[in-house]
Coordinates of C-alpha atoms in Angstrom, one line a residue:
Chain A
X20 CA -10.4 -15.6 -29.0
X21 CA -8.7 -18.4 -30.7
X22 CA -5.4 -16.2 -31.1
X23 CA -5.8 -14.8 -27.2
X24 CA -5.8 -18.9 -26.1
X25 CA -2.4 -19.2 -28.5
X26 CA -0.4 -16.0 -26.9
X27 CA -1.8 -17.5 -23.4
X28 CA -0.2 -20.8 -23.7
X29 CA 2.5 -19.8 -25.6
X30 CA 3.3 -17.3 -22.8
X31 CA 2.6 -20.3 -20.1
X32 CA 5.2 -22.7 -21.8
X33 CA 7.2 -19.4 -22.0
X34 CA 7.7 -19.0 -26.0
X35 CA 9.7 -16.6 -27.1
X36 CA 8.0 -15.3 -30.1
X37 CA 4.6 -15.1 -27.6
X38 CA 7.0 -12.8 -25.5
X39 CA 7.9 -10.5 -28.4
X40 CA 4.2 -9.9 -29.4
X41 CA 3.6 -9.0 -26.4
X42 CA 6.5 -6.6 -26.4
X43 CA 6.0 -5.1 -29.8
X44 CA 2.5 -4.2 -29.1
X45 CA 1.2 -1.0 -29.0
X46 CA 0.0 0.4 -25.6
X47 CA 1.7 -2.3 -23.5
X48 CA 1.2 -0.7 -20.3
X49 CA -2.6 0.1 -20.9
X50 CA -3.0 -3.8 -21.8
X51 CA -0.8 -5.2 -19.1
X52 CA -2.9 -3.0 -16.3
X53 CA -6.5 -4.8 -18.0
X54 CA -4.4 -8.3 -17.5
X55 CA -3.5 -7.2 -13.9
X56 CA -6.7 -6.3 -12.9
X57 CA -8.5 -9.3 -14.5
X58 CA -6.2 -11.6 -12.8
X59 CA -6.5 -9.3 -9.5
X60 CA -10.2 -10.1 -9.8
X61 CA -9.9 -13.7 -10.6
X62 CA -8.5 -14.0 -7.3
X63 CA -10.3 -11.4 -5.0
X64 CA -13.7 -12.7 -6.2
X65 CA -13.3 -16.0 -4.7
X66 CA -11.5 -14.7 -1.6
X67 CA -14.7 -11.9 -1.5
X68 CA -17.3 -14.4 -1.9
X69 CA -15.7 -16.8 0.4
X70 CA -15.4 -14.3 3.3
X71 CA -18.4 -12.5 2.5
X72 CA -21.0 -15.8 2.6
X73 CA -18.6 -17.3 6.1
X74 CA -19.6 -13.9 7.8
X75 CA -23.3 -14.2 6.8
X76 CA -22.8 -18.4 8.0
X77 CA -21.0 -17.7 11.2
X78 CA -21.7 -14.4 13.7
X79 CA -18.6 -12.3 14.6
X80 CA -19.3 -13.3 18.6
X81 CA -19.2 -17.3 17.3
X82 CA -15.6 -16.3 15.1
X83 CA -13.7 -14.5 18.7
X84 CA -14.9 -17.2 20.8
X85 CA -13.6 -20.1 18.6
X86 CA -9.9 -18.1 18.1
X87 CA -10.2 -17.5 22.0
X88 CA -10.4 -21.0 22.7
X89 CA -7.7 -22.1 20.0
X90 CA -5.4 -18.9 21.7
X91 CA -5.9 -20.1 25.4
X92 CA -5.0 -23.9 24.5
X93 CA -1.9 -22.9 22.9
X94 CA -1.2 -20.7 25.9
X95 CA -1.8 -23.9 27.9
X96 CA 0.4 -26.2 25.9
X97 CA 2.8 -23.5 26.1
X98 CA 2.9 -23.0 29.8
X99 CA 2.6 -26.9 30.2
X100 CA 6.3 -27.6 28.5
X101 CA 7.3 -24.2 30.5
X102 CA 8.3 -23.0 34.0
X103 CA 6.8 -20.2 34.1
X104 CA 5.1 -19.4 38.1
X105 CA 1.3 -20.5 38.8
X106 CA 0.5 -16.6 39.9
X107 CA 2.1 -15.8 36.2
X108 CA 0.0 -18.0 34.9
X109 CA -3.2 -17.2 36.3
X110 CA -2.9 -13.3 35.2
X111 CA -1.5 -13.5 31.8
X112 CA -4.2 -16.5 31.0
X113 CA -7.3 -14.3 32.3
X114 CA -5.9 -11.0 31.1
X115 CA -5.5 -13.0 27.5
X116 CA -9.3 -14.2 27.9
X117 CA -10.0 -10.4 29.2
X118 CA -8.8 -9.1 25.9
X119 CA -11.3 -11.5 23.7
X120 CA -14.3 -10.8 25.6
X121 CA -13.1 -7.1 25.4
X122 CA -13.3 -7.9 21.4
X123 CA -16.4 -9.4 22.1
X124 CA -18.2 -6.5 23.5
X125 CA -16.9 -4.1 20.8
X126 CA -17.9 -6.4 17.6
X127 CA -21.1 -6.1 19.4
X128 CA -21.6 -2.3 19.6
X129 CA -24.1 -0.9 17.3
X130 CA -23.3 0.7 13.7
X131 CA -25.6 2.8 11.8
X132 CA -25.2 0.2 8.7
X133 CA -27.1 -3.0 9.5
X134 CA -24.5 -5.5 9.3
X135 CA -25.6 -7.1 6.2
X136 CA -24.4 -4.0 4.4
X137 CA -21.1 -3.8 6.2
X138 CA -20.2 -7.3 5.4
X139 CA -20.9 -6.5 1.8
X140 CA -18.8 -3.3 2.0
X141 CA -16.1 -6.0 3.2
X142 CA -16.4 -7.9 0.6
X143 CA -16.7 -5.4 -1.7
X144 CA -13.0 -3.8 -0.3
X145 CA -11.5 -7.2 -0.8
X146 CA -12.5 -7.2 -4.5
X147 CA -11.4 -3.8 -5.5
X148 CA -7.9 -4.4 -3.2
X149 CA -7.2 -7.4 -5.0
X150 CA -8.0 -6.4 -8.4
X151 CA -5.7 -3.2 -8.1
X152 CA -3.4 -5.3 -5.9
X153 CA -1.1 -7.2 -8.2
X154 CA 0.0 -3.5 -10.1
X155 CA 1.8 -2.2 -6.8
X156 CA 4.6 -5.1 -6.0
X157 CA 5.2 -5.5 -10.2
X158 CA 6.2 -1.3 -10.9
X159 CA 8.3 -1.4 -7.5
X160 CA 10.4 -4.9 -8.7
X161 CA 9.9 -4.0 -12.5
X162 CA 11.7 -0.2 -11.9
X163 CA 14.5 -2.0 -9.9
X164 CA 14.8 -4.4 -12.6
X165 CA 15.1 -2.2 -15.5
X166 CA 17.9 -0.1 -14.1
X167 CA 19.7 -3.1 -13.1
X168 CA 19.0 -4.8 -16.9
X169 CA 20.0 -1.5 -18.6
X170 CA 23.3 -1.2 -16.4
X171 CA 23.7 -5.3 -17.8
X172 CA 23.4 -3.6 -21.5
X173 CA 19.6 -4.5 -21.7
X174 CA 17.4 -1.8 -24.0
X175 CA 13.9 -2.2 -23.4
X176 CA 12.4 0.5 -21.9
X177 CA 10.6 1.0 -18.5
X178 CA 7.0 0.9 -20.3
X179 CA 8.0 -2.6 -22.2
X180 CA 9.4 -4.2 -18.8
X181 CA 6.4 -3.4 -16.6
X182 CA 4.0 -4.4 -19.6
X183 CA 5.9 -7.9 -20.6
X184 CA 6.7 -8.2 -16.5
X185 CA 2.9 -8.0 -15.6
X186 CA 2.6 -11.5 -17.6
X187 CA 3.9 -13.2 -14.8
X188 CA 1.1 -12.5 -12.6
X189 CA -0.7 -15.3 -15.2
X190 CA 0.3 -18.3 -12.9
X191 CA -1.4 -16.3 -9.8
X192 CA -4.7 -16.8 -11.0
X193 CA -4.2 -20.8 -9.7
X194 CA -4.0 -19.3 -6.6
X195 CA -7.4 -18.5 -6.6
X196 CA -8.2 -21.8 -5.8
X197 CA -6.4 -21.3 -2.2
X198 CA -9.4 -20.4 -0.4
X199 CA -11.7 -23.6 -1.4
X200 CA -8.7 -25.4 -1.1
X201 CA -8.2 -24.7 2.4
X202 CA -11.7 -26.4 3.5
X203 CA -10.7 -29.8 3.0
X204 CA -10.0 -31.5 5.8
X205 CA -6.0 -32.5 6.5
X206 CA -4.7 -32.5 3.3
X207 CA -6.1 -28.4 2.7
X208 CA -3.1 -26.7 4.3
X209 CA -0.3 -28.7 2.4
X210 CA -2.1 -28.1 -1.0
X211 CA -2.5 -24.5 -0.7
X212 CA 1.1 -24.2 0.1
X213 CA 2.1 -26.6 -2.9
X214 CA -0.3 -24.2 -5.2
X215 CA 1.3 -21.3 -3.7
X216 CA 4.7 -22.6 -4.7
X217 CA 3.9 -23.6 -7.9
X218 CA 2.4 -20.2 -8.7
X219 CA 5.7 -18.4 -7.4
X220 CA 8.1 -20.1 -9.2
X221 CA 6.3 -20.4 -12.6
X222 CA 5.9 -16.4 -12.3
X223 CA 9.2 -16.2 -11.8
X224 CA 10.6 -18.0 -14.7
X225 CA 7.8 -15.8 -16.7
X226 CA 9.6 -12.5 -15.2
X227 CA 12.9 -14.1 -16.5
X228 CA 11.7 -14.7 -19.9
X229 CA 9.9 -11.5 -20.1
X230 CA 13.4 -9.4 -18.9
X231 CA 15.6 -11.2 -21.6
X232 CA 12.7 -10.7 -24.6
X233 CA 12.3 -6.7 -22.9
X234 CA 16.1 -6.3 -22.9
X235 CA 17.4 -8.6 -25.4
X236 CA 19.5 -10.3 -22.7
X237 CA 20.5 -13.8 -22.5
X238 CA 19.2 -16.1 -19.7
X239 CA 21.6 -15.9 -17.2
X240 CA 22.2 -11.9 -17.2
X241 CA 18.3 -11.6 -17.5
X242 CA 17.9 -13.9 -13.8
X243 CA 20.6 -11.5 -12.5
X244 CA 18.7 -8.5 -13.5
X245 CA 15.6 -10.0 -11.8
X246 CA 17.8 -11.5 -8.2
X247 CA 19.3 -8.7 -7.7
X248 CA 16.5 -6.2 -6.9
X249 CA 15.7 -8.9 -4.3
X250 CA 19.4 -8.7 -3.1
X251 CA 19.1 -5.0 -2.9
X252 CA 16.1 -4.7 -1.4
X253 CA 17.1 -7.4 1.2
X254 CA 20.3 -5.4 2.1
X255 CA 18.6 -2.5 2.1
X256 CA 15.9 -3.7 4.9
X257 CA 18.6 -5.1 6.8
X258 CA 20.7 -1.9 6.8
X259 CA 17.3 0.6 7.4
X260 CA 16.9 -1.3 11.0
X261 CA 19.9 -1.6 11.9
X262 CA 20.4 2.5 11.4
X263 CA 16.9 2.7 13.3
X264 CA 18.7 0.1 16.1
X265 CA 21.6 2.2 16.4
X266 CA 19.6 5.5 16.6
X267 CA 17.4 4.0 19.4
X268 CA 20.4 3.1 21.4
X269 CA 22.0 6.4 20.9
X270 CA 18.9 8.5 21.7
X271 CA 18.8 6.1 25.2
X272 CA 22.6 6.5 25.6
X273 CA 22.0 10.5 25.4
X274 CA 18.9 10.4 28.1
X275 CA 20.7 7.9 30.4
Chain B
X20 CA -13.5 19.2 -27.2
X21 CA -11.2 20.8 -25.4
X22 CA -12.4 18.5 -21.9
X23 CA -11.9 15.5 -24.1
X24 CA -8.6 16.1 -25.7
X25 CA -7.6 16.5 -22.0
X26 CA -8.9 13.5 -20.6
X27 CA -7.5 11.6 -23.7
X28 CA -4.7 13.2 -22.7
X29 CA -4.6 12.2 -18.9
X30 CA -5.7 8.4 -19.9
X31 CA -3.0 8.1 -22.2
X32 CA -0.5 9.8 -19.4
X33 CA -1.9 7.3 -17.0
X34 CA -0.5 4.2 -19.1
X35 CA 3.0 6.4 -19.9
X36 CA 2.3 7.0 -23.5
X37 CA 4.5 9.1 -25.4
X38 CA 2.1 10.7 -27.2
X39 CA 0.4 12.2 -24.0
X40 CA 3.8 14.1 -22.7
X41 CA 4.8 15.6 -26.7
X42 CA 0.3 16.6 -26.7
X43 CA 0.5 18.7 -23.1
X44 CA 4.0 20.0 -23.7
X45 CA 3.3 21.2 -27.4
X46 CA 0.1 22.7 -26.3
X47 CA -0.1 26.4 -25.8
X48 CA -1.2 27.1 -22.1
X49 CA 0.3 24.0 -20.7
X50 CA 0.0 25.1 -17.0
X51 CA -3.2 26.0 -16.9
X52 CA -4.4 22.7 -18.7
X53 CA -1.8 21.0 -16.0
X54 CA -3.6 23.1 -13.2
X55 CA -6.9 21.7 -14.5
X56 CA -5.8 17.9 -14.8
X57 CA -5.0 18.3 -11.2
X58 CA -7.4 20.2 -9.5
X59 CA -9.9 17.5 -11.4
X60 CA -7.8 14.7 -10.1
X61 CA -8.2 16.3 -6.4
X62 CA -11.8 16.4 -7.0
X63 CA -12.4 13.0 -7.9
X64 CA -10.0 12.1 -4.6
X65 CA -11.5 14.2 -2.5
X66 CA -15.4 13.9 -3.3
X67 CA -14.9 9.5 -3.2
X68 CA -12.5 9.9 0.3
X69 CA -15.6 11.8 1.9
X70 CA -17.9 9.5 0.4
X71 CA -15.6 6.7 2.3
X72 CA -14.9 8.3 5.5
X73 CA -18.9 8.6 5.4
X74 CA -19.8 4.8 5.0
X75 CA -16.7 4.3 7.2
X76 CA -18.0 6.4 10.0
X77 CA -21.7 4.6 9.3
X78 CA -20.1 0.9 9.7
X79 CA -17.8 1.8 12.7
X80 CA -19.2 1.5 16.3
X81 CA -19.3 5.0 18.4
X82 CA -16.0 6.2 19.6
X83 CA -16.8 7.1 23.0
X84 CA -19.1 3.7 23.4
X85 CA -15.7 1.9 22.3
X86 CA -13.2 3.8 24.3
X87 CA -15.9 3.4 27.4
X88 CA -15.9 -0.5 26.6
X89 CA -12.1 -0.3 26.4
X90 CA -11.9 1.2 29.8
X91 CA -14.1 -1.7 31.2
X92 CA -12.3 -4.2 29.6
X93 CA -8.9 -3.3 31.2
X94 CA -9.6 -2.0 34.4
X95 CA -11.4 -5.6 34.8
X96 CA -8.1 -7.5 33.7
X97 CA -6.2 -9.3 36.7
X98 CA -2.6 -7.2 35.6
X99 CA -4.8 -3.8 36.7
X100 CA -6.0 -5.0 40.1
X101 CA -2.5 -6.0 40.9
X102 CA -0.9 -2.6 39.9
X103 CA -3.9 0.0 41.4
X104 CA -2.5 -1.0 45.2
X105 CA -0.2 1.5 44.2
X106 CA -1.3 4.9 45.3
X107 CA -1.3 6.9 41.7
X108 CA -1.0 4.2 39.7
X109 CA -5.2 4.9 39.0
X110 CA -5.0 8.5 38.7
X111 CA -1.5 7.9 36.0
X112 CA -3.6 5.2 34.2
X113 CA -6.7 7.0 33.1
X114 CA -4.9 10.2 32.2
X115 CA -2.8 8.0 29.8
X116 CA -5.9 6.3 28.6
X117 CA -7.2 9.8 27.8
X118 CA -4.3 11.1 26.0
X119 CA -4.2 8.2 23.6
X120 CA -8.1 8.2 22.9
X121 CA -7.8 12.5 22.3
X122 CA -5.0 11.0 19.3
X123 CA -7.4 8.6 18.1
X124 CA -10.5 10.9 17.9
X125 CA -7.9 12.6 14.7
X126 CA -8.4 9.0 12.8
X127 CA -11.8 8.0 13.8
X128 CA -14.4 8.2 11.0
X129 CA -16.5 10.9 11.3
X130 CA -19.0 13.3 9.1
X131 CA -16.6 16.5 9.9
X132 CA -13.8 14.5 9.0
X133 CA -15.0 13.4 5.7
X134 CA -16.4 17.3 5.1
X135 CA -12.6 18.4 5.6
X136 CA -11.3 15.7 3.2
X137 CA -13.7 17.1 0.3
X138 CA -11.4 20.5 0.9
X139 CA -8.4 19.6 1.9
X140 CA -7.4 16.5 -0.5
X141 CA -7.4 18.5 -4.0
X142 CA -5.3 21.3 -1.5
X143 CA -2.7 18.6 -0.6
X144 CA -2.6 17.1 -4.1
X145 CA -2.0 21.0 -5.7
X146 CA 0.4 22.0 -3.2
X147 CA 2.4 18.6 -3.3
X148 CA 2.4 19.7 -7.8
X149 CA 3.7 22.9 -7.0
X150 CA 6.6 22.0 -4.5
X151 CA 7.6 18.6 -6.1
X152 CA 7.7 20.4 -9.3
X153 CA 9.4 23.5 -8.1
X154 CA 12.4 21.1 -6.6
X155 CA 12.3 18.7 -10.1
X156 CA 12.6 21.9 -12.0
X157 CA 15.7 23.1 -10.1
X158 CA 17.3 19.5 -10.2
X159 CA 16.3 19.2 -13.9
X160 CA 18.0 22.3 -14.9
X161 CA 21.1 21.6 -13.2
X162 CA 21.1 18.7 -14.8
X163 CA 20.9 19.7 -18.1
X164 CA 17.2 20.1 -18.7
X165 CA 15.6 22.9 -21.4
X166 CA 11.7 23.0 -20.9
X167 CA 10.5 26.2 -19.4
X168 CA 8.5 26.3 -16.3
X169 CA 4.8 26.2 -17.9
X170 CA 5.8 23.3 -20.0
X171 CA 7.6 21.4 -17.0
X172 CA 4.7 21.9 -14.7
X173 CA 2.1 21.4 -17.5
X174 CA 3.8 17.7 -18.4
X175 CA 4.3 16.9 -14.9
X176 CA 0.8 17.0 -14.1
X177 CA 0.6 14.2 -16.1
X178 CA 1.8 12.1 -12.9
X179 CA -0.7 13.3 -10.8
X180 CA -3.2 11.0 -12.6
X181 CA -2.3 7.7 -11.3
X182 CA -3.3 9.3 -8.1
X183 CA -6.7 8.4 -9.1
X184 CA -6.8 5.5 -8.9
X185 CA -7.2 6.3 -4.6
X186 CA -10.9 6.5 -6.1
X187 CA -11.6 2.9 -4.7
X188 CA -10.8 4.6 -1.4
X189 CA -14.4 4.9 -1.9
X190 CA -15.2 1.3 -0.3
X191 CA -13.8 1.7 3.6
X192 CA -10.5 -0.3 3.4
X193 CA -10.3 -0.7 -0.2
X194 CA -6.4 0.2 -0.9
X195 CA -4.6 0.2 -4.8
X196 CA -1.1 -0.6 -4.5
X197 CA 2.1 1.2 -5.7
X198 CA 0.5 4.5 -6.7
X199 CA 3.6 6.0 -4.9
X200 CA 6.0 4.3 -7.6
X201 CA 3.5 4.4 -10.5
X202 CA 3.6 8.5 -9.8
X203 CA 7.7 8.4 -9.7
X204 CA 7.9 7.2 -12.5
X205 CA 5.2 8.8 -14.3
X206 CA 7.3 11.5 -13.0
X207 CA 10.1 10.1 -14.8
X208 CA 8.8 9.9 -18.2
X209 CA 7.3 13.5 -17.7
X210 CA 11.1 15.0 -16.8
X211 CA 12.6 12.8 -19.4
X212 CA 10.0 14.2 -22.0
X213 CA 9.9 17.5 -21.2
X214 CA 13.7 18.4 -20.5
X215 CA 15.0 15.9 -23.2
X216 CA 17.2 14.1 -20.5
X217 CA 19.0 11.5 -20.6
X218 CA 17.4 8.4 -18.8
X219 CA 19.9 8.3 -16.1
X220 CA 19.8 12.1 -15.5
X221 CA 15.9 12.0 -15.6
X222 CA 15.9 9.5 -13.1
X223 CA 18.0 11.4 -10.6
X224 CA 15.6 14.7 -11.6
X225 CA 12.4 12.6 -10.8
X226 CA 14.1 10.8 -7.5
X227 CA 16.2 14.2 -5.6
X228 CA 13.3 16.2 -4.7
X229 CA 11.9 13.0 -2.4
X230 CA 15.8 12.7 -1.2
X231 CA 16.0 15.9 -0.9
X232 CA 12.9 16.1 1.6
X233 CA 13.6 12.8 3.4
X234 CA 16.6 14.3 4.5
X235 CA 15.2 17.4 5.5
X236 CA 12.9 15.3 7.5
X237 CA 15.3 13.3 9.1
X238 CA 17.3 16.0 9.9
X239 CA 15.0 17.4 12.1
X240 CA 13.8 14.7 13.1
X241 CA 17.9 13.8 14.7
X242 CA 17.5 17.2 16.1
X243 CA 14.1 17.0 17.4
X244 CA 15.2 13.1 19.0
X245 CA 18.3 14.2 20.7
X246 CA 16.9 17.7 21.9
X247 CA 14.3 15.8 23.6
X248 CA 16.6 12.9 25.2
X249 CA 18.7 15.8 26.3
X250 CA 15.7 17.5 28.1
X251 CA 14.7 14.2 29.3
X252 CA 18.5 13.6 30.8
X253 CA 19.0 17.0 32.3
X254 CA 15.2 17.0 33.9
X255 CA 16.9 14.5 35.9

């Protein structure tokens, strides 16, 4: 226990030797998937409980009508600074209002499940999401990582970067927090983000350290190895919709 | 014994351990114990999916009493008064309104749709084995690879088992991310193993066959788009 506390924070204030244990460890993957899904828990079972005991608290009809009346005054505020015509107005304010009391009436259509049980079964999806959560985004970012670090010179192999990478879900677990966080009054919505922030960027600079101890890179190569799959995947997005843009416009082009 | 060499076997494939891909390809009979791992891996997928579609189809309202409150809802909107002065504006509307809920009835939770998961999910997950390996076999070889086809499709069955993890499927709306990627490059490892590739020549084994099919797809997809907008255009 006392050594699992030492690795932890040696990891946390990003220690090299901490980094190499980690790496030189047998079954890395099998122990970076138990570290994945206990941080994924860490955070879905305060996000479960949270949204399991506010469903019990409030009634679905109470949850609509409160976003209905928060939707229609923005809509107000909106068409207040607007021009938009009073006969506009009128229809696109009442078919809005429509639309919630159509939500309404369907939240209140009978299931074969008391509720009770389906709220649980919500709760229940938001725990096993989040626990197997965290795994998806880190072997997408970790693959395009490693062939960027091995084309850098790096040699640590797939299994080692997704096992050392999965460290920097460690910081995420603060994150956790975000939910209780959010209830207090005014100050709850610049906290979270502040957590949110600090969470993100100290898992970063773990996924840098973790690339240069996988690869044997120094610093700088090792934050190129982990930018650039951003840079890539950015590009690529971009270049995906603008194919889909152009193919729109052609297919219209050709029916026209 | 044999059931739990093979699920040693899978667990340690699951977490990309060497020692799983040199166990299934020096095994005698390596397709039939691949065979096995996957039809077991459909089972598992296919027996928690029906389980889910079940307590899906028990928490979800009734489709028609939906689609009928749907109906309500709209045709009560200000927007729909204004349009139905026009003569077949009505008439247009609801036959639209039918179409889309005849697409939804395919995705709405039901006890026949859950039955047909049971059978159809190991089917997918075999088929998809035999195709994807069929096409990494032929990109493999041209590559350079040496395994022979019982050893190539006994390791890559290996990569079928993070497919399992879909078991939390089990709770409606209970997802596990990246199984796609975790697969590929189980898939990797498995190629790289079993052909004794090179990693950059493994990679492009394990990623062709998807390329390969996307394009496929897309190019009938081009076809299918601009035969359509052509129809479209000359209709008029």
């Amino acid at each position: 226990m006392n050594a699992m506390a030492l690795s932890l924070s040696g990891i946390l204030t990003l220690k090299t030797e901490a980094f190499q244990a980690w790496r030189d460890a047998p079954q890395v993957f099998r122990r970076a998937f138990v570290l994945l899904v206990v941080v994924g828990l860490i955070i879905g079972v305060v996000s479960a409980a949270v949204t399991t005991v506010r469903s019990f608290r409030q009634p679905p009809e109470l949850v609509i009508r409160q976003a209905m009346e928060e939707a229609l005054r923005g809509i107000d505020q909106g068409f207040a600074s607007g021009n938009a015509p009073p006969e506009f107005r009128r229809i696109f304010r009442e078919s809005f209002r429509q639309g919630f009391e159509m939500g309404l009436r369907i939240a209140g259509l009978p299931t074969i499940l008391p509720r009770p049980a389906t709220i649980l079964l919500r709760g229940l999806a938001i725990l096993l999401s989040s626990a197997l959560g965290l795994i998806g985004f880190l072997l997408v970012y970790s693959g395009l990582t490693q062939i960027f670090a091995r084309s850098m010179g790096g040699q640590g192999t797939i299994q080692q970067q997704v096992g050392v990478g999965a460290l920097s879900s460690i910081p995420q677990a603060i994150t956790a927090l975000t939910p209780l966080l959010d209830v207090i009054p005014l100050a709850g919505g610049c906290l979270t983000f502040l957590v949110g922030l600090l969470a993100i960027a100290w898992s970063i600079a773990i996924y840098v350290k973790a690339t240069a101890v996988v690869h044997g890179l120094d610093t700088g190569r090792a934050a190129a190895a982990v930018v650039l799959p951003a840079i890539t995947l950015g590009t690529l997005a971009v270049v995906l919709s603008c194919l889909v843009i152009a193919f729109i416009v052609a297919a219209i082009a050709v029916a026209a | 014994m044999i059931r739990r060499s093979l699920m040693q076997t899978s667990i340690a494939g699951l977490f990309w351990e060497d020692t799983a891909y040199e166990d299934m390809g020096a095994t005698p009979g390596a397709f039939g114990r691949g065979l096995l791992i996957v039809v077991i891996v459909g089972l598992i997928l296919g027996l928690t999916g029906a389980v889910g579609r079940l307590l899906a189809w028990a928490s979800t309202p009734d489709m028609v009493a939906v689609k009928d409150t749907v109906y309500q809802g709209l045709t009560q909107m200000p927007w729909y008064s204004d349009a139905a002065r026009s003569g077949t504006f009505v008439t247009k509307f609801r036959e639209g309104f039918d179409t889309w809920w005849q697409v939804a009835r395919f995705f709405w939770p039901s006890p026949g749709s859950a039955l047909l998961s049971l059978v159809t999910t190991p089917l997918v997950l075999l088929v998809r084995w035999f195709l994807y390996g069929l096409l990494a076999f032929i990109f493999a070889r041209l590559l350079g690879g040496r395994a022979s086809l019982a050893v190539h499709y006994g390791v890559l069955s290996l990569a079928a088992v993070p497919q399992v993890l879909n078991a939390v499927q089990i709770v409606p709306g209970a997802q596990a991310g990246g199984v796609f990627f975790w697969a590929l490059i189980s898939s990797y490892l498995a190629l790289k193993k079993a052909h004794g590739l090179p990693p950059r020549r493994a990679f492009w084994a394990a990623v062709l066959p998807y390329v390969t099919v996307l394009l496929l797809m897309g190019f009938l997809f081009c076809i299918g788009g601009f035969l359509l907008s052509a129809m479209i255009g000359g209709a008029r």
